Short mmCIF file of C-alpha atoms in Angstrom, two decimals:
data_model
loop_
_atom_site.label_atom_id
_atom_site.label_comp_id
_atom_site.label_asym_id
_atom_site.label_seq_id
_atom_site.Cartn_x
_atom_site.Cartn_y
_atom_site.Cartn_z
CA UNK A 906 -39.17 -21.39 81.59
CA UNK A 907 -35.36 -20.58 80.18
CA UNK A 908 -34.65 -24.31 81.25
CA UNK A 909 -38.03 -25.49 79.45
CA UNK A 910 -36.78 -23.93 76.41
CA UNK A 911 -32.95 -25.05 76.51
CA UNK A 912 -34.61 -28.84 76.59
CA UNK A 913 -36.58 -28.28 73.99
CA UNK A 914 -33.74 -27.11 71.58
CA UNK A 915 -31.64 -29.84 72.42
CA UNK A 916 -34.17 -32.13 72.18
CA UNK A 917 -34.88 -30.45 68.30
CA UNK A 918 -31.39 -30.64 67.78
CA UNK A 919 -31.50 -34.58 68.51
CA UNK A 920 -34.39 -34.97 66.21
CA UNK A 921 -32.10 -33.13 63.19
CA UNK A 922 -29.16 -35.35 63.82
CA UNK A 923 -30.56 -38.30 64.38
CA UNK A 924 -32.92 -37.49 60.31
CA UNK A 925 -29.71 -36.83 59.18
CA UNK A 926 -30.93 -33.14 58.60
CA UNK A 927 -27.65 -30.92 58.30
CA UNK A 928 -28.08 -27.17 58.39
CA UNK A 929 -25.66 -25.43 55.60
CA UNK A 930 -26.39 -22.20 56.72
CA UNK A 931 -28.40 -18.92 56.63
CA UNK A 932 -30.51 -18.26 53.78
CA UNK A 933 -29.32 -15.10 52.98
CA UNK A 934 -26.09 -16.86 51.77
CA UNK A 935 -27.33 -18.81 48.92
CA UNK A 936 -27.69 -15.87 46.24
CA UNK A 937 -26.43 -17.99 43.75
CA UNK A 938 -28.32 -20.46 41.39
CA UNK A 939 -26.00 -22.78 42.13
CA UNK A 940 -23.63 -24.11 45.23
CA UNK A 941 -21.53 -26.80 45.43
CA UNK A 942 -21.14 -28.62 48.48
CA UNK A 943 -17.76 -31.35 48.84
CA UNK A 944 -18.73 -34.65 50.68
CA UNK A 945 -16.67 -36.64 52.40
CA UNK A 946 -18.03 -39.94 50.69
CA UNK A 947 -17.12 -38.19 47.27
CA UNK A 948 -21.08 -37.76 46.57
CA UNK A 949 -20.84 -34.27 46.86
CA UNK A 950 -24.52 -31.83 45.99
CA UNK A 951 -25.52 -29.44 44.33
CA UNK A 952 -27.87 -27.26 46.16
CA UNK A 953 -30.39 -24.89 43.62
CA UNK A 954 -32.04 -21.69 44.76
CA UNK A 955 -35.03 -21.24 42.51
CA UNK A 956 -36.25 -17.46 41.51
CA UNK A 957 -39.58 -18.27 43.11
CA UNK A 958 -37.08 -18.72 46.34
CA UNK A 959 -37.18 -22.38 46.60
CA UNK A 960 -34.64 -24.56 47.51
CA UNK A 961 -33.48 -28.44 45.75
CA UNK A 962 -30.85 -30.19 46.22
CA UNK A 963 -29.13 -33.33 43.93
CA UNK A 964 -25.86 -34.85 43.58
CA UNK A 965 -23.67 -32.75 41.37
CA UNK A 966 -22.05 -35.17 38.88
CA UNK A 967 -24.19 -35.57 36.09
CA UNK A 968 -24.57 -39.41 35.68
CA UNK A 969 -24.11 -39.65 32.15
CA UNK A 970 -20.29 -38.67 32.02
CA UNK A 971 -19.76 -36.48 35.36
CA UNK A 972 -20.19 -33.36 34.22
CA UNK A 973 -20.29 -30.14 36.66
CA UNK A 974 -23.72 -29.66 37.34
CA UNK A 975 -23.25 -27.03 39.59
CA UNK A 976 -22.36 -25.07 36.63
CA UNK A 977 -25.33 -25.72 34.53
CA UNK A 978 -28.69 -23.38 34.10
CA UNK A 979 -31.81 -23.80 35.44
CA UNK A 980 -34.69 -24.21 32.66
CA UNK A 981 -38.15 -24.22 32.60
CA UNK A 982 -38.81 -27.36 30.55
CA UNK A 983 -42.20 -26.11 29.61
CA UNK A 984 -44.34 -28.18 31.44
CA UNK A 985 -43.70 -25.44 34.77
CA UNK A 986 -41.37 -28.20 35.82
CA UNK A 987 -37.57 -26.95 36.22
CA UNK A 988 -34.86 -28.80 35.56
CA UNK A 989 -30.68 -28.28 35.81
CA UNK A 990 -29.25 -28.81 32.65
CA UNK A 991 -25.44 -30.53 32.55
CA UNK A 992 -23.11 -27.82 30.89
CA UNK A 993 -21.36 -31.06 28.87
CA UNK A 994 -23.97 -32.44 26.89
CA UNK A 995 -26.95 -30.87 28.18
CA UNK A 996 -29.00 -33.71 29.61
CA UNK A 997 -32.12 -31.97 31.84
CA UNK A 998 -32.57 -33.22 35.67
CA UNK A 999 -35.98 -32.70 37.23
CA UNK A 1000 -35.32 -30.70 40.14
CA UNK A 1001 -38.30 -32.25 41.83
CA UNK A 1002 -37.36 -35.91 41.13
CA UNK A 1003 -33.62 -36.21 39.38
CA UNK A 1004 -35.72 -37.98 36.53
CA UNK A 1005 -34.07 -36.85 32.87
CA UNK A 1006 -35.64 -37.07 29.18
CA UNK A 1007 -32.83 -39.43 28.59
CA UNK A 1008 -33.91 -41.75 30.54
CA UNK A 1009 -30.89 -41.33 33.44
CA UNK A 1010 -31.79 -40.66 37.01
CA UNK A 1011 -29.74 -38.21 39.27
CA UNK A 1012 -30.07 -38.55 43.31
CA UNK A 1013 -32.03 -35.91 44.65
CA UNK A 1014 -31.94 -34.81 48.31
CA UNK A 1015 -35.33 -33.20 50.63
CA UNK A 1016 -34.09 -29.39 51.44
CA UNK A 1017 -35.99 -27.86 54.27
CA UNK A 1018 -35.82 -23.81 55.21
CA UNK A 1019 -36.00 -23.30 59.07
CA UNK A 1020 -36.24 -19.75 60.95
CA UNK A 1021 -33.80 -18.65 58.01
CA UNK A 1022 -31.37 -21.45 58.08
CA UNK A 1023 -31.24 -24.12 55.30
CA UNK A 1024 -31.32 -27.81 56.00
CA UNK A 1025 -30.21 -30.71 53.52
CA UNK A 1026 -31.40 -34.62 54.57
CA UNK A 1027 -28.35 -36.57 54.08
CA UNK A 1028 -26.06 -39.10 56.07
CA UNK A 1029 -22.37 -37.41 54.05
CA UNK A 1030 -20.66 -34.51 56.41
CA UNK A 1031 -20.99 -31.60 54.06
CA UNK A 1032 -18.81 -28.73 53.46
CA UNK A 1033 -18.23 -25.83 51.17
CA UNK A 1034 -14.12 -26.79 50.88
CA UNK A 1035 -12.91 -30.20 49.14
CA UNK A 1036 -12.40 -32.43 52.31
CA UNK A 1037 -8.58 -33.84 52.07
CA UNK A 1038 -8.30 -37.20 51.97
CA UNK A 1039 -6.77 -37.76 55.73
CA UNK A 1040 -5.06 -41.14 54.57
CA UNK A 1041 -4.73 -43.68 51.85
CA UNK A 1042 -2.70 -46.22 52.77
CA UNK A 1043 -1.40 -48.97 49.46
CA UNK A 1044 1.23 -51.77 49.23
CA UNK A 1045 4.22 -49.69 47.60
CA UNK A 1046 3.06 -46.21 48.40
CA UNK A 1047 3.17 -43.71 50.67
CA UNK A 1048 0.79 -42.50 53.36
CA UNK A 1049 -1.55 -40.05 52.09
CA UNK A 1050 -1.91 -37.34 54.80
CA UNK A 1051 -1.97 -33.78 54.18
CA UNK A 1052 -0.42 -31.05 56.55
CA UNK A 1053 0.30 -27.33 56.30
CA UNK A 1054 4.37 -28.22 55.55
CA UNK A 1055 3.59 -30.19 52.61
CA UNK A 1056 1.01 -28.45 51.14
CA UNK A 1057 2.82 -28.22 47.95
CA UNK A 1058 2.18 -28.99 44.13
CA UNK A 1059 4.98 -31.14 43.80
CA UNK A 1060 4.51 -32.56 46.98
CA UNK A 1061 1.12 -33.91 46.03
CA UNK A 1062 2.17 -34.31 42.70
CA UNK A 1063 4.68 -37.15 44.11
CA UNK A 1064 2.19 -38.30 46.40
CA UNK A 1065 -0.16 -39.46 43.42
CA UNK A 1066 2.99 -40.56 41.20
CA UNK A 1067 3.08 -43.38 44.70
CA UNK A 1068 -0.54 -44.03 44.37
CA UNK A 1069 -0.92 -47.47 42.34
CA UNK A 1070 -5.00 -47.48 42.60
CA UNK A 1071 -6.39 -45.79 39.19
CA UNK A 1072 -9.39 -44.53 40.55
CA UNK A 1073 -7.38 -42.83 43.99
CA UNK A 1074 -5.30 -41.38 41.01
CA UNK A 1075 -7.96 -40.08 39.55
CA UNK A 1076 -9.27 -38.63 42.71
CA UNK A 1077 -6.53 -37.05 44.32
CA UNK A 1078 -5.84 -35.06 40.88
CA UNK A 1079 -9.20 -33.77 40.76
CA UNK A 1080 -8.57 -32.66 44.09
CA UNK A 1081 -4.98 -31.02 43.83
CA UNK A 1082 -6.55 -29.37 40.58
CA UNK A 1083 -9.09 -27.69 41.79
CA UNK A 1084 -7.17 -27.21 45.03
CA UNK A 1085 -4.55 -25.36 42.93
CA UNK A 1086 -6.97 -23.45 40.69
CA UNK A 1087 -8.94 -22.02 44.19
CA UNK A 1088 -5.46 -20.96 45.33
CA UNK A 1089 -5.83 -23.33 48.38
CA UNK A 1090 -2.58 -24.83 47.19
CA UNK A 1091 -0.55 -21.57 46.61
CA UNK A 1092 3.48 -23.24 46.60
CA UNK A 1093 5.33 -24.90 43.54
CA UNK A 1094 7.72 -26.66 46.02
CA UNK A 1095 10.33 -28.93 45.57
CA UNK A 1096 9.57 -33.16 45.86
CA UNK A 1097 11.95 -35.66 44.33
CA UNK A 1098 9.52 -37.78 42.19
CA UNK A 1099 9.48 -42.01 42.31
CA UNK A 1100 11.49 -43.22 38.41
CA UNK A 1101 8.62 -45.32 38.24
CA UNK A 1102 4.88 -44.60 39.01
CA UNK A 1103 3.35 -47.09 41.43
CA UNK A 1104 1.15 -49.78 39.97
CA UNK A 1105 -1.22 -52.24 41.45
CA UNK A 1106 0.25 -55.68 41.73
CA UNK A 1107 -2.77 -57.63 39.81
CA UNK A 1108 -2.03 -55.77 36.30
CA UNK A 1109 -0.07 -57.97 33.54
CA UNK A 1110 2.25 -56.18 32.24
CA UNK A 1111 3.54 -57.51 28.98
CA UNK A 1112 6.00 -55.39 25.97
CA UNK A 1113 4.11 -53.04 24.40
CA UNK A 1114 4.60 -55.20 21.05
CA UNK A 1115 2.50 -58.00 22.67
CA UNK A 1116 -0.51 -55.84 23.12
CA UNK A 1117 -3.34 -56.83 21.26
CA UNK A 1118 -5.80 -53.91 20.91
CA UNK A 1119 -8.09 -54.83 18.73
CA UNK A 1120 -9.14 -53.40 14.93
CA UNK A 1121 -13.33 -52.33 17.02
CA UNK A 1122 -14.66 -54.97 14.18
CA UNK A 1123 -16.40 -57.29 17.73
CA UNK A 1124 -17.32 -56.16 21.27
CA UNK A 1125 -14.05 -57.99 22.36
CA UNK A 1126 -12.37 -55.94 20.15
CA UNK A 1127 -13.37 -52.49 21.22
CA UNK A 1128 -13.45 -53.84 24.71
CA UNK A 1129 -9.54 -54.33 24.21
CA UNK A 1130 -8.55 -51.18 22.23
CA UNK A 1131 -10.51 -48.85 24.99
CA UNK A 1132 -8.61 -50.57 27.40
CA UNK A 1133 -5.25 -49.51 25.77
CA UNK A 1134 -6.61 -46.46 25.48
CA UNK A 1135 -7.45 -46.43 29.29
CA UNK A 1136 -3.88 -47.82 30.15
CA UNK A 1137 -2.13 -44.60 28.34
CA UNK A 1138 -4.26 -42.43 30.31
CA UNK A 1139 -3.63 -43.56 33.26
CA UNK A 1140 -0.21 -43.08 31.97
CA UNK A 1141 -0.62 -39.66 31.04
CA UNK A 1142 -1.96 -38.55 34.43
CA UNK A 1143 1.31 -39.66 35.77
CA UNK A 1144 3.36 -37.82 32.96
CA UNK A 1145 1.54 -34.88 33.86
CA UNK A 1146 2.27 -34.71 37.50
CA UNK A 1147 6.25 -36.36 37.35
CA UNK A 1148 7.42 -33.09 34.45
CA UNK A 1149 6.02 -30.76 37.21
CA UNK A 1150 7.81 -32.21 39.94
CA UNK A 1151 10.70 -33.23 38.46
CA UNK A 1152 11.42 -30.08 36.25
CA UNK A 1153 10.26 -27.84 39.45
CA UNK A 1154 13.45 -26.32 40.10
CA UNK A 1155 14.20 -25.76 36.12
CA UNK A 1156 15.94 -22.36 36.06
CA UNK A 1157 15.96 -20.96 32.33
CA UNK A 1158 19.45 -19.73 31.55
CA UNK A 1159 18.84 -16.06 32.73
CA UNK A 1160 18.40 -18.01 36.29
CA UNK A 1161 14.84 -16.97 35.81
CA UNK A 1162 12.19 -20.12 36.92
CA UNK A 1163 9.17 -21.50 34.76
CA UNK A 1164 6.61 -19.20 35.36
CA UNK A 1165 3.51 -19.77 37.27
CA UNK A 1166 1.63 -20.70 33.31
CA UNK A 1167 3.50 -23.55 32.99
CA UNK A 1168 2.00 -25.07 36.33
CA UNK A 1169 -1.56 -24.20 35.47
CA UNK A 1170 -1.07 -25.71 32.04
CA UNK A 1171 -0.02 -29.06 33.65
CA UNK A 1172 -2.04 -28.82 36.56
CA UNK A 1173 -5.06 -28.70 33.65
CA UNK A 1174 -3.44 -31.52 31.52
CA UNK A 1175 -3.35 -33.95 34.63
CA UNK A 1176 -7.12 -33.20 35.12
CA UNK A 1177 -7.89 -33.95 31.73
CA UNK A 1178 -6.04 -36.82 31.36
CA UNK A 1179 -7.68 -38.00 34.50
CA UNK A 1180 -10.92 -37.01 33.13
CA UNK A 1181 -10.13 -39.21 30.35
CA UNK A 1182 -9.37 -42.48 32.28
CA UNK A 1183 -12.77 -42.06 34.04
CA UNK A 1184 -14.53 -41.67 31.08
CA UNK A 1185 -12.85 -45.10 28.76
CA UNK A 1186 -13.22 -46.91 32.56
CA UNK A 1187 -16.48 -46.43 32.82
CA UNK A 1188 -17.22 -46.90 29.43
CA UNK A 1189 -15.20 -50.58 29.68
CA UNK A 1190 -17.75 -51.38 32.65
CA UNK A 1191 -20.72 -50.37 30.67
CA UNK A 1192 -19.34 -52.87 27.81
CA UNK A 1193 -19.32 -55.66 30.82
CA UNK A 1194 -15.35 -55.72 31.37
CA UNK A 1195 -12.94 -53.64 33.81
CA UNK A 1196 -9.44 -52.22 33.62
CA UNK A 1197 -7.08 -54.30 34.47
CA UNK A 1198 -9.18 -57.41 33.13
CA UNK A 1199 -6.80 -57.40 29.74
CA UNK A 1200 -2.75 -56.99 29.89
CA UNK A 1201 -0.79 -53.75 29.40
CA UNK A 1202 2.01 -52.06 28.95
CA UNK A 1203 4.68 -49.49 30.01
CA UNK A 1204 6.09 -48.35 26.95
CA UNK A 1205 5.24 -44.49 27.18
CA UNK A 1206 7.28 -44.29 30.43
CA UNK A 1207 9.67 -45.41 29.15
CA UNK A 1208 10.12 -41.86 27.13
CA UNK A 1209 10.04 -40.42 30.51
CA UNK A 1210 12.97 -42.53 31.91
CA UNK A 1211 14.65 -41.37 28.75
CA UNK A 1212 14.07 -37.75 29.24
CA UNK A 1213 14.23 -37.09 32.82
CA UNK A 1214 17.37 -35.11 32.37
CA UNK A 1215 16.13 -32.42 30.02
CA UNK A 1216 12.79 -30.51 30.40
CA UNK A 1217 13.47 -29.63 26.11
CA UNK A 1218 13.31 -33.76 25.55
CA UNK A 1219 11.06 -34.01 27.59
CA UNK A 1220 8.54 -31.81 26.28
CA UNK A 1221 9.86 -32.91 22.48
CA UNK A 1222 9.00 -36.50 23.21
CA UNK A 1223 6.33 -37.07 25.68
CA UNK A 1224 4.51 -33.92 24.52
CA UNK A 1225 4.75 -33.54 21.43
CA UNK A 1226 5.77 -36.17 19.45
CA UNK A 1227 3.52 -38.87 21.63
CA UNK A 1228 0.97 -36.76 22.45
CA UNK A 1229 0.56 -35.77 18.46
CA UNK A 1230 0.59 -39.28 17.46
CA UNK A 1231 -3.01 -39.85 19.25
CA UNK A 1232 -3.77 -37.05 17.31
CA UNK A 1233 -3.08 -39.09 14.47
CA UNK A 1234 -4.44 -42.28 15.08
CA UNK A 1235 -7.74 -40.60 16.14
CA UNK A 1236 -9.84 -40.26 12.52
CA UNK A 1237 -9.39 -44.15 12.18
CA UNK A 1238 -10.01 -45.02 15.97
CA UNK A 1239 -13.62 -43.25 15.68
CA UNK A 1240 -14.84 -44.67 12.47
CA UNK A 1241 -14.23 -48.16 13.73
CA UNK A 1242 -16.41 -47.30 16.50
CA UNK A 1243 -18.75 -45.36 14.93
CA UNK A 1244 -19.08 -48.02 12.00
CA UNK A 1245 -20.15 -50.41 14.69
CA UNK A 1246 -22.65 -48.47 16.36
CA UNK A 1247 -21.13 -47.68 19.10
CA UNK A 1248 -22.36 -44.20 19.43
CA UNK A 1249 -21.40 -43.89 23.75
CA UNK A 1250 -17.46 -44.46 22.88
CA UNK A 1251 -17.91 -42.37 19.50
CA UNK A 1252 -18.55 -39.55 22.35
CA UNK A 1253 -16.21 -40.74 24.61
CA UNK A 1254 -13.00 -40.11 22.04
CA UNK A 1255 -14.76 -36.94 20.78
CA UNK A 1256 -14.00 -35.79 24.20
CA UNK A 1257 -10.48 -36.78 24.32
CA UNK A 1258 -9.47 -35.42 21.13
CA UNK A 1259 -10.56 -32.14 21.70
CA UNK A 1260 -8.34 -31.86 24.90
CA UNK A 1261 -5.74 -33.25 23.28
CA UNK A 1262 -5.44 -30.73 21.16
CA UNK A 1263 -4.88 -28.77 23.86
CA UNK A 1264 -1.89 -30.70 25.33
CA UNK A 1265 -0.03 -31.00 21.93
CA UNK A 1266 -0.80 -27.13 21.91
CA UNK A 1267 0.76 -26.81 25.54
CA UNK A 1268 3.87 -28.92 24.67
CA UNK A 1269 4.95 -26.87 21.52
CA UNK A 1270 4.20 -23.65 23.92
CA UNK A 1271 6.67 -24.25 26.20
CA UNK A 1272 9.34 -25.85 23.74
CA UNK A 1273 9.51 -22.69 21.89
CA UNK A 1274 9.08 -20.76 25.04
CA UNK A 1275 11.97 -22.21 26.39
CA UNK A 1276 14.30 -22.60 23.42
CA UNK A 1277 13.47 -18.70 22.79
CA UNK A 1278 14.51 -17.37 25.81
CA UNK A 1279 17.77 -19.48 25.67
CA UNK A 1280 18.12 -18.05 22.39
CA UNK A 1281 17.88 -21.31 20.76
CA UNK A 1282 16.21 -22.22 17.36
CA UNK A 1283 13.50 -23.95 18.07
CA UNK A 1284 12.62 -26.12 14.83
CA UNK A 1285 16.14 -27.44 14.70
CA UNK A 1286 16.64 -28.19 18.55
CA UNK A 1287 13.12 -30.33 17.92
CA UNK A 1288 14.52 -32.11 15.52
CA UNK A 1289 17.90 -32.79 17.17
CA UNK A 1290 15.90 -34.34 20.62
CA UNK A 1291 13.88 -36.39 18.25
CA UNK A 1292 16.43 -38.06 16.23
CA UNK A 1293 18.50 -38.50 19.63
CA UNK A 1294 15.71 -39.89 21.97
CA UNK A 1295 13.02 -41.20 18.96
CA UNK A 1296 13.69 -44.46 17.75
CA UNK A 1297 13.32 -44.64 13.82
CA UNK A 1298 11.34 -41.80 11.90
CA UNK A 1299 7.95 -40.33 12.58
CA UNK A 1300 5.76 -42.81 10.29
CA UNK A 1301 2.55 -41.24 8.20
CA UNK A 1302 -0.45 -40.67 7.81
CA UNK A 1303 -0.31 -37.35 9.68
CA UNK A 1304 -3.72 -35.69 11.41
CA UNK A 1305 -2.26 -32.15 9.66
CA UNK A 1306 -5.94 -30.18 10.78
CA UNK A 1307 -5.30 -31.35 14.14
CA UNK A 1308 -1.93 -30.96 14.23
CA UNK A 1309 -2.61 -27.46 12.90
CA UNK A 1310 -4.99 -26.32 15.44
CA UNK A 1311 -2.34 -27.25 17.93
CA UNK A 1312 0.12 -25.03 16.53
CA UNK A 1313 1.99 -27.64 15.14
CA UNK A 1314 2.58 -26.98 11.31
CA UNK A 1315 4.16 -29.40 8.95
CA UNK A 1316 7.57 -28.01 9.41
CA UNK A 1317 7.60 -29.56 12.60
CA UNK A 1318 7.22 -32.84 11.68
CA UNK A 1319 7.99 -33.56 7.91
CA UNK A 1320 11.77 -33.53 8.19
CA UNK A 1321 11.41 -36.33 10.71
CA UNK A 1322 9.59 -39.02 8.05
CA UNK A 1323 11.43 -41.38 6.32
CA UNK A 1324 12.24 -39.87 2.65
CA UNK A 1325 10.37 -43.12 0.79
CA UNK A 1326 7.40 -42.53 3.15
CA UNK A 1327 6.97 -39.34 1.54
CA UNK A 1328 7.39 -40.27 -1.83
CA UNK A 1329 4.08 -42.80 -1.00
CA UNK A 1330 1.73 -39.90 0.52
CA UNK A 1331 2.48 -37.47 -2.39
#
């Protein structure tokens, strides 16, 4: 009887494997509305526990612009169907069927509950952890393999600075983020970054002069100046990761390092920067072109070449004084959008101005943090970096609410215009 019954498991075990039925664990466990579960195709799920203790399951990137849906609510839509509402924009997904008002569909997954134990129906390995990326393997980069004696920020943070493919970018930052933010990666560590980012070999690169981006008047047009937008971000995301590794061992003149804050703030910029080139690449696609499809430039790195000796420049240049210009440059960039119609990218840039904000914000925090524990004046050693590494003045019009809500007042940035400029905004 005892050998009847070990068949008969085995042979139930057989028949889970081979419906691609994977059991997630006891029941009990899932308290929560919401758990998300890491693939290791990248389609990770979302798996919902209902109050009338059901179980669904869907993938947990909203399809609209990838928001976490594993941090949205559950809603009764009023028709006693319940849907999972995206915390970003608050598009509803049938539970049931992944269907939305909107008119987007979601992928939804069959959940089964067995003597206690939950089952999900899907070919992807699951698991509660982000699954590392074993290897990526490029022409000009490095290996991408993580073990225990590398497990380091700025080891990963050189690791993407080699990676040339956009979208691995992309991924691996997400990764390290939230790898970093869980406290699986715990160590600043030391790396010695690349002085160039890695690139892949079919992108023209051209002088930034020569870039036509377009005035959003025509489709080619706005197809052009979102792909210059797309370009700096990609741009950005390196930025982000090459001032943490490369200013890792900064020691403040007290001998005292950067504190732990100053990691989380660029840990969080990378993300949204990489955030940012998913969004204007998928919005490219949706407007029938691709990144990579017009040419580009490398003018921002430039500034970081400039700058790699001083953490102060650095910040002054690439963080504030670049990173405020999109603030500038944003009121006009949206009404040429928006007078077109073009409501999706009108969304799009609404989302990257608001984080940019941020950035501009984090720059000028750890300027003055910096120059005031170095006992430093912090206005005038701004000004100094920017006449030295800036070529020519800071030109007008200036986004001063923006630039305000970043913490950037006009005293900043008003000595560094050219005198007759002035005379022509007052």
């Amino acid at each position: 009887m005892d050998h009847f019954e070990k068949d008969l498991v085995d042979a139930l075990k057989d028949i889970v494997k081979a419906g691609n039925w994977q059991c997630v664990g006891d029941k009990s466990k899932y308290k929560s509305p919401c758990t998300k579960f890491y693939s290791d195709d990248g389609e990770h799920i979302v798996l919902v526990h209902t109050e009338d203790d059901k179980f669904w399951a869907m993938d947990s990137s909203c399809p609209h612009e990838g928001g976490p849906l594993e941090q949205g609510d559950i809603e009764d839509l009023g028709n006693g169907k319940l849907a999972l509402i995206c915390p970003w924009h608050y598009f509803d997904f049938s539970l049931e069927t992944g269907s939305s008002s909107s008119g987007l569909q979601n992928q939804v997954y069959d959940v089964r509950v067995l003597d206690g134990k939950v089952y999900i129906n899907t070919q992807s390995t699951l698991s509660h952890c982000p699954i590392p990326v074993t290897k990526i393997t490029h022409k000009g980069s490095l290996p991408m393999e993580l073990n225990s004696s590398e497990n380091t920020l700025c080891a990963w943070a050189t690791k993407i600075l080699h990676t040339p493919d956009p979208q691995e970018k992309v991924s691996l930052t997400k990764m390290v983020q939230e790898n970093w933010n869980s406290g699986k990666i715990t160590e600043t560590g030391e790396a010695n970054p690349p002085a160039h980012p890695c690139r892949k070999d079919n992108l023209t690169v051209v002088e930034p002069g020569k870039i036509k981006r377009g005035k959003g008047g025509t489709l080619a047009s706005r197809i052009a100046l979102l792909h210059s937008l797309a370009n700096i971000e990609q741009w950005a995301i390196d930025l982000s990761w090459d001032v943490i590794a490369r200013f890792s061992t900064f020691r403040l003149s007290s001998g005292e390092p950067l504190p732990h804050q100053f990691f989380d703030d660029y840990v969080k910029v990378a993300g949204d920067e990489a955030k940012h080139y998913q969004l204007l690449e998928q919005r490219i696609m949706e407007l029938g072109s691709f990144f990579g499809a017009l040419p580009v430039h490398n003018g921002l790195w430039q500034s970081a070449t400039d700058t790699s000796h001083d953490i102060l420049a650095r910040l002054a240049i690439v963080h504030m004084v670049h990173e405020a210009r999109g603030l500038d440059v944003h009121p006009q960039t949206l009404s040429r959008f928006a007078s077109q119609g073009d409501t999706s990218s009108v969304k799009v840039l609404e989302v990257i101005y608001a984080d940019e904000i941020t950035h501009v914000a984090a720059g000028l925090r750890w300027f003055t943090y910096i120059c005031s524990h170095e006992g430093r004046d912090s206005l005038k050693t701004f000004h100094e970096l920017v006449k030295l590494h800036f070529k020519g003045f800071l030109k007008p019009p200036f986004n001063t609410e923006g630039r305000k809500t970043a913490g950037m007042t006009e005293e900043w940035y008003v000595p560094l215009v050219k005198p007759s400029s002035l005379q022509k905004t007052s």
